[in-house]
Amino acid sequence: METADLVDRSKIVVLVTGASGYVALHCVKQLLEAGYSVRGTVRSKKNEQKIRPLLVLPNAALRLELVEADLLKPDGWDSIVDGCTYVLHVASPWPIVADETTVLTAVKGTQCVLQAAARTRSVKKVVLTSSCSAINDGHRNDERIFDETCWANLESPKVEYYARSKTLAERSAWEFWEKLDKDTRFQLTVLNPTFITGPVLSDVENGSCTIIGRIMHLKTFLACPKACLGLVDVRDVAKAHILAMTNSATDGERILFTPSPVGSLRHCCYPITIFTAPNWVLKLYAKLGIDPIVEAVLPESWPGIKILTTRRINEEQRESDVPNVESAE
């Protein structure tokens, strides 16, 4: 049995970085519902638009503590991590059009959190949110069947800054963790979801909802590109973070989250547009520089990508390497 099953969960403090973010908000909500105490980091407690969705969550008044933190400023992180049993490092920038600062923030932020966790005796495990882009970007979609053993090809000029940021941040996390003393280090699990969608708990703009919003509006989505889009529910992703947190079978593992098989974008947008954009039209439009988002879609263009996840999480089968993840209802 895990520690969380033997004691009062309210005495277990879980740190969630970037607590006001799209995925992190769902993590905080589910943690509070499960009885845990949560310490969430935010850039500013004065930003009411971002922190209000956290404060109105059930049990937030009793078991949620918000602290100000900056991923690029290591000072103060030791005190933030101190006393936490688990760390969910969810915070990572995802602008639709990323740049070099996205890479810097992701890598330095990850190192900042892990270094603080390594210096703090209370931390037993860190769950890091990565992305499928750290697995399959920079390769031809039909080059192979991608799984948790694959890494993005950063030598490819087609790799965008966001994918580069997730890949370098995850690689730096594993490299740092492997160098720690095996007898005293915290455990580490990395989750690599495909495109995350589902209900929002905040009206703050985020990358996933911006893209879905464009797809749902005919004025910004006149024709559907021949692209793949593996959709996963944000509630499932949050649940996976919490299951991985106390599941020893996930220690030292990367876990890829994706539907099987990955479908085409056409399945998502048929009610919006009946037209399909040929690849040559998409490439021509991207070169015109009118819409920078189109450039990010090009690597996902046909042929369809094949992704296989070999490691899963299950509450009842904690010691199994290949259990099941329940879907959100």
Coordinates of N, CA, C and O in Angstrom, one line a residue, residues 214-291:
R214 N -10.0 28.3 -32.9 CA -9.9 28.5 -34.4 C -10.6 27.5 -35.2 O -11.2 27.8 -36.2
I215 N -10.4 26.2 -34.8 CA -11.1 25.1 -35.5 C -12.6 25.3 -35.5 O -13.3 24.9 -36.5
M216 N -13.1 25.8 -34.4 CA -14.6 25.9 -34.3 C -15.2 27.2 -34.9 O -16.4 27.4 -34.9
H217 N -14.3 28.0 -35.6 CA -14.8 29.2 -36.2 C -14.5 29.2 -37.7 O -13.4 29.2 -38.1
L218 N -15.5 29.3 -38.5 CA -15.4 29.2 -39.9 C -14.5 30.3 -40.5 O -13.8 30.1 -41.5
K219 N -14.5 31.5 -39.9 CA -13.7 32.6 -40.4 C -12.2 32.3 -40.3 O -11.4 32.9 -41.1
T220 N -11.8 31.5 -39.3 CA -10.4 31.2 -39.2 C -10.1 29.8 -39.6 O -8.9 29.3 -39.4
F221 N -11.1 29.1 -40.1 CA -10.8 27.7 -40.5 C -11.7 27.3 -41.7 O -12.6 26.6 -41.6
L222 N -11.3 28.0 -42.8 CA -12.1 27.8 -44.0 C -11.9 26.4 -44.6 O -12.9 25.9 -45.3
A223 N -10.8 25.8 -44.4 CA -10.5 24.4 -44.9 C -9.7 23.7 -44.0 O -8.9 24.2 -43.2
C224 N -9.9 22.4 -43.9 CA -9.2 21.5 -43.0 C -7.9 21.0 -43.6 O -7.9 20.4 -44.7
P225 N -6.8 21.2 -42.9 CA -5.5 20.6 -43.5 C -5.5 19.1 -43.2 O -6.2 18.6 -42.3
K226 N -4.7 18.4 -44.0 CA -4.5 17.0 -43.9 C -3.5 16.7 -42.8 O -2.4 16.5 -43.0
A227 N -4.0 16.9 -41.5 CA -3.1 16.8 -40.4 C -3.7 15.7 -39.4 O -4.9 15.5 -39.4
C228 N -2.8 15.2 -38.6 CA -3.2 14.3 -37.5 C -3.3 15.1 -36.2 O -2.6 16.0 -35.9
L229 N -4.2 14.6 -35.4 CA -4.4 15.3 -34.1 C -4.9 14.2 -33.1 O -6.0 13.8 -33.1
G230 N -4.0 13.8 -32.2 CA -4.3 12.9 -31.2 C -4.9 13.6 -30.0 O -4.1 14.2 -29.2
L231 N -6.2 13.5 -29.7 CA -6.8 14.3 -28.7 C -6.9 13.4 -27.4 O -7.3 12.3 -27.4
V232 N -6.5 14.1 -26.3 CA -6.6 13.4 -24.9 C -7.3 14.4 -24.0 O -7.2 15.6 -24.1
D233 N -8.2 13.9 -23.1 CA -9.0 14.7 -22.3 C -8.1 15.3 -21.1 O -7.4 14.5 -20.5
V234 N -8.3 16.6 -20.9 CA -7.5 17.2 -19.8 C -7.7 16.6 -18.4 O -6.9 16.5 -17.6
R235 N -9.0 16.1 -18.2 CA -9.3 15.4 -17.0 C -8.5 14.1 -16.8 O -8.1 13.7 -15.7
D236 N -8.3 13.4 -17.9 CA -7.6 12.2 -17.9 C -6.1 12.5 -17.6 O -5.4 11.7 -16.9
V237 N -5.6 13.5 -18.2 CA -4.2 13.9 -18.0 C -3.9 14.3 -16.6 O -2.9 13.9 -16.0
A238 N -4.9 15.1 -16.0 CA -4.7 15.4 -14.6 C -4.8 14.2 -13.7 O -4.0 14.0 -12.7
K239 N -5.7 13.3 -14.0 CA -5.8 12.1 -13.2 C -4.5 11.2 -13.3 O -4.1 10.6 -12.3
A240 N -3.9 11.2 -14.5 CA -2.7 10.5 -14.7 C -1.6 11.0 -13.8 O -0.8 10.2 -13.3
H241 N -1.5 12.3 -13.7 CA -0.5 12.9 -12.8 C -0.6 12.4 -11.4 O 0.3 12.1 -10.7
I242 N -1.9 12.3 -10.9 CA -2.1 11.9 -9.5 C -1.9 10.4 -9.3 O -1.3 10.0 -8.3
L243 N -2.3 9.6 -10.3 CA -2.0 8.2 -10.2 C -0.5 7.9 -10.3 O 0.0 7.1 -9.5
A244 N 0.2 8.6 -11.2 CA 1.6 8.4 -11.3 C 2.3 8.8 -10.0 O 3.4 8.3 -9.6
M245 N 1.8 9.8 -9.3 CA 2.4 10.3 -8.1 C 2.6 9.3 -7.1 O 3.7 9.3 -6.4
T246 N 1.7 8.4 -6.8 CA 1.8 7.4 -5.8 C 2.0 6.0 -6.3 O 2.1 5.0 -5.5
N247 N 2.1 5.8 -7.6 CA 2.2 4.5 -8.2 C 3.7 4.2 -8.5 O 4.3 4.7 -9.4
S248 N 4.2 3.3 -7.7 CA 5.7 2.9 -7.8 C 6.0 2.3 -9.1 O 7.2 2.3 -9.6
A249 N 5.0 1.7 -9.8 CA 5.3 1.1 -11.1 C 5.7 2.1 -12.2 O 6.2 1.7 -13.2
T250 N 5.4 3.4 -11.9 CA 5.8 4.4 -12.9 C 7.1 5.0 -12.6 O 7.6 5.9 -13.4
D251 N 7.8 4.7 -11.5 CA 9.1 5.3 -11.2 C 10.1 5.1 -12.3 O 10.3 4.0 -12.8
G252 N 10.7 6.2 -12.7 CA 11.7 6.1 -13.7 C 11.2 5.9 -15.1 O 12.0 5.5 -16.0
E253 N 9.9 6.2 -15.4 CA 9.3 5.9 -16.7 C 8.8 7.1 -17.4 O 8.5 8.1 -16.7
R254 N 8.9 7.1 -18.7 CA 8.1 8.0 -19.5 C 6.8 7.3 -19.9 O 6.8 6.2 -20.2
I255 N 5.7 8.1 -19.9 CA 4.4 7.5 -20.2 C 3.8 8.4 -21.3 O 3.5 9.6 -21.0
L256 N 3.5 7.8 -22.4 CA 2.9 8.5 -23.6 C 1.4 8.4 -23.5 O 0.9 7.3 -23.4
F257 N 0.7 9.5 -23.6 CA -0.8 9.5 -23.6 C -1.3 9.9 -25.0 O -1.0 10.9 -25.5
T258 N -2.0 8.9 -25.6 CA -2.6 9.2 -26.9 C -3.7 8.3 -27.2 O -3.8 7.2 -26.6
P259 N -4.7 8.7 -28.0 CA -5.7 7.8 -28.5 C -5.1 6.8 -29.4 O -4.1 7.1 -30.0
S260 N -5.8 5.7 -29.6 CA -5.3 4.7 -30.6 C -6.4 4.2 -31.4 O -7.4 3.6 -30.9
P261 N -6.3 4.4 -32.7 CA -5.3 5.0 -33.5 C -5.4 6.6 -33.4 O -6.5 7.1 -33.1
V262 N -4.4 7.3 -33.8 CA -4.5 8.7 -33.9 C -5.3 9.1 -35.1 O -5.0 8.6 -36.2
G263 N -6.3 9.9 -34.9 CA -7.1 10.3 -36.1 C -6.7 11.5 -36.8 O -5.8 12.3 -36.4
S264 N -7.4 11.8 -37.9 CA -7.1 13.0 -38.7 C -7.9 14.1 -38.1 O -8.9 14.0 -37.5
L265 N -7.4 15.3 -38.4 CA -8.1 16.5 -38.0 C -9.5 16.6 -38.6 O -10.4 17.2 -38.1
R266 N -9.7 16.0 -39.8 CA -11.0 16.0 -40.4 C -12.1 15.4 -39.5 O -13.2 15.9 -39.5
H267 N -11.8 14.4 -38.7 CA -12.8 13.9 -37.8 C -13.3 14.9 -36.7 O -14.4 14.8 -36.2
C268 N -12.4 15.9 -36.5 CA -12.8 16.9 -35.4 C -13.6 18.0 -36.0 O -14.3 18.7 -35.3
C269 N -13.4 18.3 -37.3 CA -13.9 19.6 -37.8 C -14.9 19.5 -38.9 O -15.3 20.5 -39.5
Y270 N -15.4 18.3 -39.2 CA -16.3 18.2 -40.4 C -17.5 19.1 -40.2 O -18.0 19.7 -41.2
P271 N -18.1 19.2 -39.0 CA -19.3 20.1 -39.0 C -19.0 21.6 -39.2 O -19.9 22.4 -39.5
I272 N -17.7 21.9 -39.2 CA -17.3 23.3 -39.3 C -17.1 23.7 -40.8 O -17.5 24.7 -41.3
T273 N -16.3 22.8 -41.5 CA -16.0 23.0 -42.9 C -16.0 21.7 -43.7 O -15.7 20.7 -43.1
I274 N -16.5 21.8 -44.9 CA -16.6 20.6 -45.7 C -15.4 20.5 -46.7 O -15.2 19.6 -47.4
F275 N -14.5 21.5 -46.6 CA -13.3 21.6 -47.5 C -12.1 21.1 -46.9 O -11.8 21.3 -45.7
T276 N -11.2 20.4 -47.7 CA -9.9 19.9 -47.2 C -8.8 20.7 -48.0 O -8.9 20.8 -49.2
A277 N -7.8 21.2 -47.3 CA -6.7 21.9 -47.9 C -5.6 20.9 -48.3 O -5.1 20.3 -47.5
P278 N -5.3 20.9 -49.6 CA -4.2 20.0 -50.0 C -2.9 20.5 -49.4 O -2.7 21.7 -49.0
N279 N -1.9 19.6 -49.2 CA -0.7 20.0 -48.6 C 0.1 21.1 -49.3 O 0.7 22.0 -48.6
W280 N 0.0 21.2 -50.6 CA 0.7 22.2 -51.4 C 0.1 23.6 -51.1 O 0.8 24.6 -51.0
V281 N -1.2 23.6 -50.8 CA -1.9 24.9 -50.5 C -1.4 25.3 -49.1 O -1.1 26.5 -48.9
L282 N -1.3 24.4 -48.2 CA -0.9 24.7 -46.8 C 0.5 25.2 -46.8 O 0.8 26.2 -46.1
K283 N 1.4 24.6 -47.6 CA 2.8 25.0 -47.6 C 2.9 26.4 -48.3 O 3.7 27.3 -47.8
L284 N 2.1 26.7 -49.3 CA 2.2 28.0 -50.0 C 1.7 29.1 -49.0 O 2.3 30.1 -48.9
Y285 N 0.6 28.8 -48.3 CA 0.0 29.7 -47.4 C 1.0 30.0 -46.3 O 1.1 31.2 -45.8
A286 N 1.7 29.0 -45.8 CA 2.7 29.2 -44.7 C 3.8 30.1 -45.2 O 4.3 30.9 -44.4
K287 N 4.3 29.9 -46.4 CA 5.4 30.7 -46.9 C 5.0 32.2 -47.0 O 5.9 33.1 -47.0
L288 N 3.7 32.5 -47.2 CA 3.3 33.9 -47.3 C 3.5 34.7 -46.0 O 3.5 35.9 -46.0
G289 N 3.6 33.9 -44.9 CA 3.8 34.6 -43.6 C 2.6 35.3 -43.1 O 2.7 36.1 -42.1
I290 N 1.4 35.0 -43.6 CA 0.2 35.7 -43.2 C -0.2 35.2 -41.8 O -0.7 36.0 -40.9
D291 N -0.1 33.9 -41.6 CA -0.5 33.3 -40.3 C 0.6 32.4 -39.8 O 0.8 31.3 -40.3

